[in-house]
PDB file of C-alpha atoms and ligand atoms in Angstrom:
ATOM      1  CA  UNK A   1      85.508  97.272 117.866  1.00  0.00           C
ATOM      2  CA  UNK A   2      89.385  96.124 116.909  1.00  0.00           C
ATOM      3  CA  UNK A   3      90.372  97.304 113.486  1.00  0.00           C
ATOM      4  CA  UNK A   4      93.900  96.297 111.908  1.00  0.00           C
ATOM      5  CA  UNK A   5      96.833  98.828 110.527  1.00  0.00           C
ATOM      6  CA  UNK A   6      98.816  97.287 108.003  1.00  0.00           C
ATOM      7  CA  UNK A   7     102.056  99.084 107.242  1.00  0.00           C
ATOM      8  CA  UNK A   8     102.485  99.070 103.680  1.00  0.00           C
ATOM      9  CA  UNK A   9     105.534 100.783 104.127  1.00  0.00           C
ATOM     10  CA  UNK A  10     107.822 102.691 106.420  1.00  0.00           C
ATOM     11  CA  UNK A  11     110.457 104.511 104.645  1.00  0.00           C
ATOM     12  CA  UNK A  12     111.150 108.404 103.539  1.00  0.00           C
ATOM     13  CA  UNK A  13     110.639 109.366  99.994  1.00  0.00           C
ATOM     14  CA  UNK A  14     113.877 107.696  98.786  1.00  0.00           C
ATOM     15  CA  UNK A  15     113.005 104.652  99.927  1.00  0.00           C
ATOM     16  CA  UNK A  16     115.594 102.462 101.869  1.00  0.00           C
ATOM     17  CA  UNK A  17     118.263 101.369 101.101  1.00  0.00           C
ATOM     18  CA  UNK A  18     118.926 104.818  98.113  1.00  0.00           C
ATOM     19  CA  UNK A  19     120.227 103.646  95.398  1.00  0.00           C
ATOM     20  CA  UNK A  20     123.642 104.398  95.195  1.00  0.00           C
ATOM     21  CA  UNK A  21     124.239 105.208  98.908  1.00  0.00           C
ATOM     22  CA  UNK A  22     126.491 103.106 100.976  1.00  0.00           C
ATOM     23  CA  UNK A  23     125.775 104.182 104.727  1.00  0.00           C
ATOM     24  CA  UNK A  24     125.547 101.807 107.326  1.00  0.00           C
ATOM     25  CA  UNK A  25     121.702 101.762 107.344  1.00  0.00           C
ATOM     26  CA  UNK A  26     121.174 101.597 103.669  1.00  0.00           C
ATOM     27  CA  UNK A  27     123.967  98.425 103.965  1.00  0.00           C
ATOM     28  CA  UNK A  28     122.114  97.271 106.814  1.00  0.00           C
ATOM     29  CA  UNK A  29     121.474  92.895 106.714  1.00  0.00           C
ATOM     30  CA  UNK A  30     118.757  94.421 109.210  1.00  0.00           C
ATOM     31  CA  UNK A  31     115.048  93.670 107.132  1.00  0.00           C
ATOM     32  CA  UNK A  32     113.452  96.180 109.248  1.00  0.00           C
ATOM     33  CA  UNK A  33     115.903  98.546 107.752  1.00  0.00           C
ATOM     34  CA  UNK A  34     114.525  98.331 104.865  1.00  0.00           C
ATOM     35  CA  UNK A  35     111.857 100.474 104.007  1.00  0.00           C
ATOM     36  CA  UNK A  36     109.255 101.095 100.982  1.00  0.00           C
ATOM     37  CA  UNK A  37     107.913 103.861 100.562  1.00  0.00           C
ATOM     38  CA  UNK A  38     105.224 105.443 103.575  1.00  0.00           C
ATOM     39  CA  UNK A  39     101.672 103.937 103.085  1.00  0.00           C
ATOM     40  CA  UNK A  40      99.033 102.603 105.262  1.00  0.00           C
ATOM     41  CA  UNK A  41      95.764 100.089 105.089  1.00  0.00           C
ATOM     42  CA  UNK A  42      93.075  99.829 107.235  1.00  0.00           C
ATOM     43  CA  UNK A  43      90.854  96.907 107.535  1.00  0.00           C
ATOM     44  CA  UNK A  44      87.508  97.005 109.021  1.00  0.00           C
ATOM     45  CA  UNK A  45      84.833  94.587 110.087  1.00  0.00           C
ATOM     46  CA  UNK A  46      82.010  95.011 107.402  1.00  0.00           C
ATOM     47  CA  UNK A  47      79.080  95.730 109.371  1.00  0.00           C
ATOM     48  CA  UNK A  48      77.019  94.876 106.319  1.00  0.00           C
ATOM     49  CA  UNK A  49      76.088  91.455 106.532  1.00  0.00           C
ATOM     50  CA  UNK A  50      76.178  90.901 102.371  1.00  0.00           C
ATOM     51  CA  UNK A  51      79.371  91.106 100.505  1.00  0.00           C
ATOM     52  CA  UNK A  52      82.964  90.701 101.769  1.00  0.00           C
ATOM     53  CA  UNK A  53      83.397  90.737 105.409  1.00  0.00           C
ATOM     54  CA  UNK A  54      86.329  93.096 105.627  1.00  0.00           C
ATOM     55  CA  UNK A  55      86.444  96.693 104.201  1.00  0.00           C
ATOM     56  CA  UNK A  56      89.992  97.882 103.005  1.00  0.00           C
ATOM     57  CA  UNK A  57      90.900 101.554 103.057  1.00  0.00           C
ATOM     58  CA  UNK A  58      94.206 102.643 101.663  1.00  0.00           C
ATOM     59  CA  UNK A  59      96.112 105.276 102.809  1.00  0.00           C
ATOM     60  CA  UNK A  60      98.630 106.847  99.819  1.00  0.00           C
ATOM     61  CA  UNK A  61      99.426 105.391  96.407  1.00  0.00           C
ATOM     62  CA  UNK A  62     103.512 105.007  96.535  1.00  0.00           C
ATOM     63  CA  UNK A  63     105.682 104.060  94.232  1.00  0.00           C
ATOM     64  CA  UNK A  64     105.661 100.969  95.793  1.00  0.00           C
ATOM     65  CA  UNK A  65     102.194 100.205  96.126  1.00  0.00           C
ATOM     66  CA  UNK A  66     101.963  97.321  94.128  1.00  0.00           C
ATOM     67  CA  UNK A  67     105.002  95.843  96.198  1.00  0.00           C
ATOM     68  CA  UNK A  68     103.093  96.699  99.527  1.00  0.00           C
ATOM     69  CA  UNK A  69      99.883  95.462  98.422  1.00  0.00           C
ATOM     70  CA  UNK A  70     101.223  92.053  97.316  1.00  0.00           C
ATOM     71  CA  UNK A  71     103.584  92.232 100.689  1.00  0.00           C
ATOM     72  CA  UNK A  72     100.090  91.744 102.588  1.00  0.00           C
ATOM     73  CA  UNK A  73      98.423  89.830  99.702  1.00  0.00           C
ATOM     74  CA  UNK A  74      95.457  92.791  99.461  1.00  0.00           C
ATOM     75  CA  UNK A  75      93.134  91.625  96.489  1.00  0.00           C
ATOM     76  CA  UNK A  76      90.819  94.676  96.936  1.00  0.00           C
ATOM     77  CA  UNK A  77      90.492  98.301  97.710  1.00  0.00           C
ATOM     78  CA  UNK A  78      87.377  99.735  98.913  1.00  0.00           C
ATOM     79  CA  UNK A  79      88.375 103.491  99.277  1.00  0.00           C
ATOM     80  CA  UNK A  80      91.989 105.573  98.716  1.00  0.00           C
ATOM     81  CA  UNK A  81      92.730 108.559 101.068  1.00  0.00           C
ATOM     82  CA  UNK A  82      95.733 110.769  99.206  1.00  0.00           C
ATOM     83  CA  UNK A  83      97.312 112.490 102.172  1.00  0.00           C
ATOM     84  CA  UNK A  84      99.110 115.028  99.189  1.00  0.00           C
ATOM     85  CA  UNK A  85     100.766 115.070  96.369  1.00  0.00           C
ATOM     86  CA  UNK A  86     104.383 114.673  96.654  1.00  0.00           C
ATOM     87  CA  UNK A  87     105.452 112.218  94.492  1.00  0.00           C
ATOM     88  CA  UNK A  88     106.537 109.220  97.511  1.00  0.00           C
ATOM     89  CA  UNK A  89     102.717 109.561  98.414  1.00  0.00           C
ATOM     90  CA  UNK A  90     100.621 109.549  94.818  1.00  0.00           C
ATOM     91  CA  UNK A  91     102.693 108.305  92.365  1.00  0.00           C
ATOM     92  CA  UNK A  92     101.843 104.770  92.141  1.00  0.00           C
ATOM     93  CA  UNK A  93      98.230 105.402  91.979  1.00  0.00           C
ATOM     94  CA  UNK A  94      97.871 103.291  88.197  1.00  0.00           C
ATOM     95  CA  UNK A  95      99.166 100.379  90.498  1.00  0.00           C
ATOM     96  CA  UNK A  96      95.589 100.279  91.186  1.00  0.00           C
ATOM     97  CA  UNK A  97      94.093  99.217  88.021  1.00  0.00           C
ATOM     98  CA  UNK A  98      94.201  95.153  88.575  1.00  0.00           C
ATOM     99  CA  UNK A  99      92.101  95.749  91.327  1.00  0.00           C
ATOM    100  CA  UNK A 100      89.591  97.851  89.147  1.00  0.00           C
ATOM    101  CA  UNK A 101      89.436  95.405  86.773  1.00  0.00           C
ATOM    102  CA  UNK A 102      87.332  92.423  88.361  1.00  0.00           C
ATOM    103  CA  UNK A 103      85.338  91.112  87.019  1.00  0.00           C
ATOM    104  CA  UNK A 104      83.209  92.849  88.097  1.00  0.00           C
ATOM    105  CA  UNK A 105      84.626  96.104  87.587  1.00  0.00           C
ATOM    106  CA  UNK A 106      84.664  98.526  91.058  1.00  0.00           C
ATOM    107  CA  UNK A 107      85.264 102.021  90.759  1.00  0.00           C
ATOM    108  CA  UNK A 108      87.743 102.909  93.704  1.00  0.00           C
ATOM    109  CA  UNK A 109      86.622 106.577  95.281  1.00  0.00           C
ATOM    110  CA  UNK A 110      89.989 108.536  96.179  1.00  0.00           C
ATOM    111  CA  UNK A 111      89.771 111.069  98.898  1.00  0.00           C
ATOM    112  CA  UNK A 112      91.337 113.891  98.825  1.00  0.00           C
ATOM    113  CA  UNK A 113      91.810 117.423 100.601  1.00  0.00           C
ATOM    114  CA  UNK A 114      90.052 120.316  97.763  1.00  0.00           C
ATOM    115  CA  UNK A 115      93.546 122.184  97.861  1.00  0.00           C
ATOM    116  CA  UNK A 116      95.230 119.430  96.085  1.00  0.00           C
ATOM    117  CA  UNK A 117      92.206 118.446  93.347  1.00  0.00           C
ATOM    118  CA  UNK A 118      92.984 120.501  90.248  1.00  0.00           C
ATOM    119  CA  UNK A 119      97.533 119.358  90.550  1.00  0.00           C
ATOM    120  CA  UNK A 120      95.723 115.575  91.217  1.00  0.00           C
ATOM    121  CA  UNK A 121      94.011 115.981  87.605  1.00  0.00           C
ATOM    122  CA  UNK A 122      96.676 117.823  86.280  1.00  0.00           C
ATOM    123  CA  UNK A 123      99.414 115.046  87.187  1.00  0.00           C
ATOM    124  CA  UNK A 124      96.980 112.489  86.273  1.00  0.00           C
ATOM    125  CA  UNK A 125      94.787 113.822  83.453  1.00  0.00           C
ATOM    126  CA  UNK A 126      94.437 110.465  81.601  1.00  0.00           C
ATOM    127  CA  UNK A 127      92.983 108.647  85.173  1.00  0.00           C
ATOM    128  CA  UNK A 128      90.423 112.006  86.382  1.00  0.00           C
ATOM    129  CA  UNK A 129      89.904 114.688  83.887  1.00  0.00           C
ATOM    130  CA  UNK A 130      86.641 114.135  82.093  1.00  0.00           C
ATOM    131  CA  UNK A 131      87.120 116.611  79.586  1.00  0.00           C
ATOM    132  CA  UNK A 132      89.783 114.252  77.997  1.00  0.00           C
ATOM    133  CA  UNK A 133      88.349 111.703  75.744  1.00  0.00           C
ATOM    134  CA  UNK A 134      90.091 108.270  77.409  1.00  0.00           C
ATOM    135  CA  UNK A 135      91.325 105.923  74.924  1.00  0.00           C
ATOM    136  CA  UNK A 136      91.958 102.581  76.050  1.00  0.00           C
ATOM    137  CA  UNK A 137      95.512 102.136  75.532  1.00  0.00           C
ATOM    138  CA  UNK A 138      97.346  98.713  76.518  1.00  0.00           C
ATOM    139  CA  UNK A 139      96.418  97.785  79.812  1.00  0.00           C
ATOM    140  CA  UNK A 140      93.805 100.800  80.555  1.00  0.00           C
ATOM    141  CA  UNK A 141      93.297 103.235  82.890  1.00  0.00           C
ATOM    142  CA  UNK A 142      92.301 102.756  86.716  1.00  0.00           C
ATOM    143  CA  UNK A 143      88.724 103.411  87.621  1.00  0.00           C
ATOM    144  CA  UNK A 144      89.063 105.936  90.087  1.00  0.00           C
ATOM    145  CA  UNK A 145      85.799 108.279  91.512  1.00  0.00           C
ATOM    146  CA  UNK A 146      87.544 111.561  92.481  1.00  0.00           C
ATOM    147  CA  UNK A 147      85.941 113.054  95.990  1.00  0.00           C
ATOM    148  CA  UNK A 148      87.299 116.140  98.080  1.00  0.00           C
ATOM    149  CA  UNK A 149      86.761 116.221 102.153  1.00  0.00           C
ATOM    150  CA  UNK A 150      87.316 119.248 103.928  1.00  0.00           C
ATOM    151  CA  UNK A 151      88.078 119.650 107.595  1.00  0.00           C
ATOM    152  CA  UNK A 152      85.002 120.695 109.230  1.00  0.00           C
ATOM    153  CA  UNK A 153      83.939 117.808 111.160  1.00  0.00           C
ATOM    154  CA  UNK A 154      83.509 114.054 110.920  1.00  0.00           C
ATOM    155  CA  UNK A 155      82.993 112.694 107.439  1.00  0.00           C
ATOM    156  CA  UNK A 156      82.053 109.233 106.541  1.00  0.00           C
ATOM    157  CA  UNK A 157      84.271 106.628 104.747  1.00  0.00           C
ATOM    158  CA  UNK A 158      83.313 103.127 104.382  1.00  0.00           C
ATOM    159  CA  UNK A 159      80.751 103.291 107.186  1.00  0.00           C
ATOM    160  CA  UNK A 160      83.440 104.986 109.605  1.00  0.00           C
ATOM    161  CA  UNK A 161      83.415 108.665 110.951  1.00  0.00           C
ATOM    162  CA  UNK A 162      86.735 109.979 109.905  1.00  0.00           C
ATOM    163  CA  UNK A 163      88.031 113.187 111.468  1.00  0.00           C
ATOM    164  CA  UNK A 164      90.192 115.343 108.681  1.00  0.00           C
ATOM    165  CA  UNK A 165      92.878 118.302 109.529  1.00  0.00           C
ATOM    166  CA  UNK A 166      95.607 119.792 107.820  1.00  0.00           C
ATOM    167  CA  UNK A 167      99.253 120.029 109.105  1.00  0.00           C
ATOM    168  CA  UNK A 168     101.816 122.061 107.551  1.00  0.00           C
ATOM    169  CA  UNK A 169     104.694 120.103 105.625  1.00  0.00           C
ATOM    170  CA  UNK A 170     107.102 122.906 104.328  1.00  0.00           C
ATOM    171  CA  UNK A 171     105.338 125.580 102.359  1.00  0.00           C
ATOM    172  CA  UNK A 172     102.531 123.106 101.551  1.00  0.00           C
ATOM    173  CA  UNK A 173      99.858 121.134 103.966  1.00  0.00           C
ATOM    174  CA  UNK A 174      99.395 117.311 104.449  1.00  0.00           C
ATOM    175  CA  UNK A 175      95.989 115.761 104.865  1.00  0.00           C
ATOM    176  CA  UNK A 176      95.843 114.104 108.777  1.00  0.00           C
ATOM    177  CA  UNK A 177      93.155 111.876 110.076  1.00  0.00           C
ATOM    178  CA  UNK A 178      91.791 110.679 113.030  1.00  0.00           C
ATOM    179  CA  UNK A 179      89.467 107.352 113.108  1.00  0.00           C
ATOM    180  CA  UNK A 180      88.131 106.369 116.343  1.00  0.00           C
ATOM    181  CA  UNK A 181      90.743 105.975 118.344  1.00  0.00           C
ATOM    182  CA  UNK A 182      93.680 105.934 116.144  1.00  0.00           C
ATOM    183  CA  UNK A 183      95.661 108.983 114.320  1.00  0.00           C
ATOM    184  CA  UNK A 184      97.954 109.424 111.447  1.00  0.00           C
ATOM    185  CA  UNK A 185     100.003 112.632 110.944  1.00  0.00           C
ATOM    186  CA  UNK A 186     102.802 112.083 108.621  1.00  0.00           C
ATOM    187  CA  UNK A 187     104.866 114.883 106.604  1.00  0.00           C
ATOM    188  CA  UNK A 188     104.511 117.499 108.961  1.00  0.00           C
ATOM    189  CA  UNK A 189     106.673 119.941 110.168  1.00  0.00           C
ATOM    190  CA  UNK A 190     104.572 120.973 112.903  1.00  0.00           C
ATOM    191  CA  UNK A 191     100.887 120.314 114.697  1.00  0.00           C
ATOM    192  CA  UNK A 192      98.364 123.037 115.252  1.00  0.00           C
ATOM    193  CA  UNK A 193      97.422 123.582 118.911  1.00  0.00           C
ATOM    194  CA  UNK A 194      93.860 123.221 117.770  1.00  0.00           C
ATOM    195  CA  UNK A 195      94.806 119.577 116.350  1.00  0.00           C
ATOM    196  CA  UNK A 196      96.848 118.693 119.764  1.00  0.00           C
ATOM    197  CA  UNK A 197      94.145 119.650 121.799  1.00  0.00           C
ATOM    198  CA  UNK A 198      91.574 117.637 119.382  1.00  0.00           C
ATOM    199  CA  UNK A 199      93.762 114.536 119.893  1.00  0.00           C
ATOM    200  CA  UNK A 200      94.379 115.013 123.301  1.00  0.00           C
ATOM    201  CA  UNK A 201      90.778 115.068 123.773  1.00  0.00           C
ATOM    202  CA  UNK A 202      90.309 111.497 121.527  1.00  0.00           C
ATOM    203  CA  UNK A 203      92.628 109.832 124.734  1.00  0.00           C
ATOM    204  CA  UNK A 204      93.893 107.732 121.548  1.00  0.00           C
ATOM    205  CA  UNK A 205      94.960 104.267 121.724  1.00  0.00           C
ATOM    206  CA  UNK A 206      97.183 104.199 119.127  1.00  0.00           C
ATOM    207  CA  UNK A 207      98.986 106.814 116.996  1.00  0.00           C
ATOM    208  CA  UNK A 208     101.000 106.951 114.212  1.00  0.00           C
ATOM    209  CA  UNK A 209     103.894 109.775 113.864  1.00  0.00           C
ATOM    210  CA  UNK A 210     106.720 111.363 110.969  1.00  0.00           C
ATOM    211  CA  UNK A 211     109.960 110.468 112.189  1.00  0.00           C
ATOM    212  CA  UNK A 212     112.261 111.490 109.173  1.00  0.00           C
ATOM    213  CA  UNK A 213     115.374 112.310 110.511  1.00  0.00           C
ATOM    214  CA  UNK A 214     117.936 112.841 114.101  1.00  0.00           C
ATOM    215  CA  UNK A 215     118.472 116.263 112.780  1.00  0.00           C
ATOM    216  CA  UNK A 216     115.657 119.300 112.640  1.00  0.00           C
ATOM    217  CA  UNK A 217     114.049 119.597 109.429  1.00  0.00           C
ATOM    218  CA  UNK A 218     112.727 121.817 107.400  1.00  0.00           C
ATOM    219  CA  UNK A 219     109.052 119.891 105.706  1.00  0.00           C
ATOM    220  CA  UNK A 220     109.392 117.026 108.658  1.00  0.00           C
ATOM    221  CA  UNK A 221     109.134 116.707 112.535  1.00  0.00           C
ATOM    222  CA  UNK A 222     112.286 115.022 113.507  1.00  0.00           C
ATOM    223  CA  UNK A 223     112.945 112.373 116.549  1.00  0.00           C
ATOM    224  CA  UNK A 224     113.027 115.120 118.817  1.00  0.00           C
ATOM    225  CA  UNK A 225     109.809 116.804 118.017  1.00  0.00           C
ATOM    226  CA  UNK A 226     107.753 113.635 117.255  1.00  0.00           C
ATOM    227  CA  UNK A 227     108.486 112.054 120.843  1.00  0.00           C
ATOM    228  CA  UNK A 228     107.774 115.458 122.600  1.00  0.00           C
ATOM    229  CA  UNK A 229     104.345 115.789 120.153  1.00  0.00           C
ATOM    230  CA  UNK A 230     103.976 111.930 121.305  1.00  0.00           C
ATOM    231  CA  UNK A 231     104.302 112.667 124.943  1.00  0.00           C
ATOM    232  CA  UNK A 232     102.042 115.678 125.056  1.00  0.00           C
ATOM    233  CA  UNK A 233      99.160 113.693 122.959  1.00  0.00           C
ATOM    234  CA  UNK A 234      99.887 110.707 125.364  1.00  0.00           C
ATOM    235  CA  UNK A 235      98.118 107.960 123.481  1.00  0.00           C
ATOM    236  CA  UNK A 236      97.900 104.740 124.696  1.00  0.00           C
ATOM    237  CA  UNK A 237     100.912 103.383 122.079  1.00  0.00           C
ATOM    238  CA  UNK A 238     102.660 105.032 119.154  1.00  0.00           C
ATOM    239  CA  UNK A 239     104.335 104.096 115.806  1.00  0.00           C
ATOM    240  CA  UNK A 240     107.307 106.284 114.067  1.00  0.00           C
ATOM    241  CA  UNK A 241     107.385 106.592 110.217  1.00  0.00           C
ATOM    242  CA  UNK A 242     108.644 107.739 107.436  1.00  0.00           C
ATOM    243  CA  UNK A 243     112.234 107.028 108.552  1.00  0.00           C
ATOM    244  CA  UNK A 244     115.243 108.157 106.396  1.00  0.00           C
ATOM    245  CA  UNK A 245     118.316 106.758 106.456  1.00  0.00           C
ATOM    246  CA  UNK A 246     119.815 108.548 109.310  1.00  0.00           C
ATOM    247  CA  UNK A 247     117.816 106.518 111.318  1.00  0.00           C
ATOM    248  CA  UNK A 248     118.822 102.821 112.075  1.00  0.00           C
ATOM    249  CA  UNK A 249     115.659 100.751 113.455  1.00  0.00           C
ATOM    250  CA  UNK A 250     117.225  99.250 116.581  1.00  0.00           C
ATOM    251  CA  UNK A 251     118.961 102.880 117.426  1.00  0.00           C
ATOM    252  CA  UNK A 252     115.708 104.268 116.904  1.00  0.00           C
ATOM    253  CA  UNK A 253     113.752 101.594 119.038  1.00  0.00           C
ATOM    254  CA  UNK A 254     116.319 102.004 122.141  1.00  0.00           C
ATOM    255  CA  UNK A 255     115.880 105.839 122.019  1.00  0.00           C
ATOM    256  CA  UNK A 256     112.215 105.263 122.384  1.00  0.00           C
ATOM    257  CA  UNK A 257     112.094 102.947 125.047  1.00  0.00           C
ATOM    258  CA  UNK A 258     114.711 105.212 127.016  1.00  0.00           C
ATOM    259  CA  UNK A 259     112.027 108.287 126.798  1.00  0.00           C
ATOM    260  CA  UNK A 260     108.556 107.088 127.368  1.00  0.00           C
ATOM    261  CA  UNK A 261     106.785 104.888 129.726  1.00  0.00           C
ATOM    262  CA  UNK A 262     104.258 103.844 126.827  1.00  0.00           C
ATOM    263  CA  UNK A 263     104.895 101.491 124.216  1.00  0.00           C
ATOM    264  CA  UNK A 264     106.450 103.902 121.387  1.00  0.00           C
ATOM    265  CA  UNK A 265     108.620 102.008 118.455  1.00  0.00           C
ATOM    266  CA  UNK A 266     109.599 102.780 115.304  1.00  0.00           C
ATOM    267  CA  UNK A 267     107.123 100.954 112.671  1.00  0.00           C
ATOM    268  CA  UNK A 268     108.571  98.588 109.844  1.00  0.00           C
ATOM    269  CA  UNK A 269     107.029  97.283 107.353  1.00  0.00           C
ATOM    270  CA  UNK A 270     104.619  93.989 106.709  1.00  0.00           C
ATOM    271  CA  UNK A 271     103.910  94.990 109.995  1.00  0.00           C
ATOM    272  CA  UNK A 272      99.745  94.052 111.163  1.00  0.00           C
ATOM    273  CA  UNK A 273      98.570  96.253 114.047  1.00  0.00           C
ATOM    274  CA  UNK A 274      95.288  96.848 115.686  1.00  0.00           C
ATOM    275  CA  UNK A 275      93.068  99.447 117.482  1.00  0.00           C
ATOM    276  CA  UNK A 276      90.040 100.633 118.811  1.00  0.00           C
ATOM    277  CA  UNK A 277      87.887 102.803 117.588  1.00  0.00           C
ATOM    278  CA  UNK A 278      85.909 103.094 120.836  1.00  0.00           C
TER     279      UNK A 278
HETATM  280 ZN1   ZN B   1     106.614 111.809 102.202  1.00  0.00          ZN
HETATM  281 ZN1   ZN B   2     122.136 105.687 103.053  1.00  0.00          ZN
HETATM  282 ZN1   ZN B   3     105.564 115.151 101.533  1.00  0.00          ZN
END
């Protein structure tokens, strides 16, 4: 079965262009220079014959979420995956309440790994902790149903078997995923040999990879490390994201045809993609 990857957005935590920066790349005319802030939706076929026929799962709340979402004209969310909690990632999550609203109302379930539950409620304790009584100021609050995954095999999401793992970003951990035959690992500073061989194993046909920077870095896997992770996963194609503003698109995009003999680009975004998951 073909699902579609929408990229919400493409850029590093900054966004591009930074405000106040006046490098070539944040000066770019180039529109696939500029980037909002890294997020993902997938779109599945509803297998369920009643109700819509396309399930929506979102992937990060940015600061630019409601930009994204009206980018690719998204009316609903079915189910939120929060890869962690750096701000670029989470902090647009009340950009969510239209689509709570309805009517009818939908409560949106947000995934996320158990490590980063109890700094979720405390950056948020107006959206998920109970204990609060919730006034309804102005506009309200999102309707959001707080769930944790772990990694210990395939999980369910919207009718999909979802495979969870944790990569190390810095002195924290990022939430991964692999879904069929697709992969995203972004904010990662390295993968675990147990996750490369897992992958490996998937023979994906697409994946998506962090690409923050030419230089190494610290909390990211840099254009040098995410084409040699890319070539030793070998999936069918591959996407770079997360791009800072060291990076110029069309640089990027010659460097990647010069060093593999798969398709391998740097993603932008509005971008519509598509995979198996078979
Ligand atoms: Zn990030
Ligand atoms: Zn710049
Ligand atoms: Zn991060």
């Amino acid at each position: 079965m073909t699902n579609k990857i929408l990229i919400l957005g493409s850029g590093t935590s900054t966004g591009i262009p930074i405000p106040g920066c006046y490098c070539e790349v944040c000066q770019s005319a180039n529109p696939k220079n500029k980037r909002l802030r890294t997020s993902i939706i997938l779109k599945f076929k509803n297998d369920d014959k009643k109700g819509h026929p396309e399930k929506t799962l979102l992937v990060d709340t940015t600061p630019d979420l409601r930009q994204g979402l009206l980018n690719h004209k998204i009316n609903k969310v079915d189910a939120t995956i929060i890869t962690h909690t750096h701000a670029d990632h989470l902090h647009g999550i009340d950009d969510l309440r239209p689509l709570c609203f309805g009517p009818p109302a939908r409560t949106i379930p947000v995934y996320i790994h158990s490590k980063d539950k109890k700094d979720l409620i405390q950056r948020f304790p107006y959206i998920f902790d109970n204990s609060q009584q919730k006034p309804q100021i102005g506009g309200g609050i999102p309707l959001l149903d707080l769930k944790t995954v772990d990694t210990n095999g395939p999980l369910s999401l919207l009718g999909r078997p979802f495979d969870f793992f944790l990569l190390p970003h810095g002195h924290g951990q990022t939430l991964g995923f692999c879904q069929g035959k697709f992969a995203y690992l972004i904010d990662c500073h390295d993968i675990p040999q147990q996750v490369l061989e897992f992958l490996k194993k998937r023979k994906l046909d697409f994946l998506i990879m962090d690409c923050v920077c030419l230089k190494p870095h610290k909390t990211h896997l840099n254009v040098e490390k995410a084409f040699s992770f890319i070539k030793e996963i070998s999936p069918k194609r591959a996407g770079l994201i997360h791009m800072g503003h060291e990076i110029d698109h069309d640089v990027l995009q010659k460097m990647a045809e010069n060093s593999f003999d798969f398709p391998v680009f740097p993603l932008s975004d509005s971008m519509v993609l598509e995979y198996c998951d078979e």
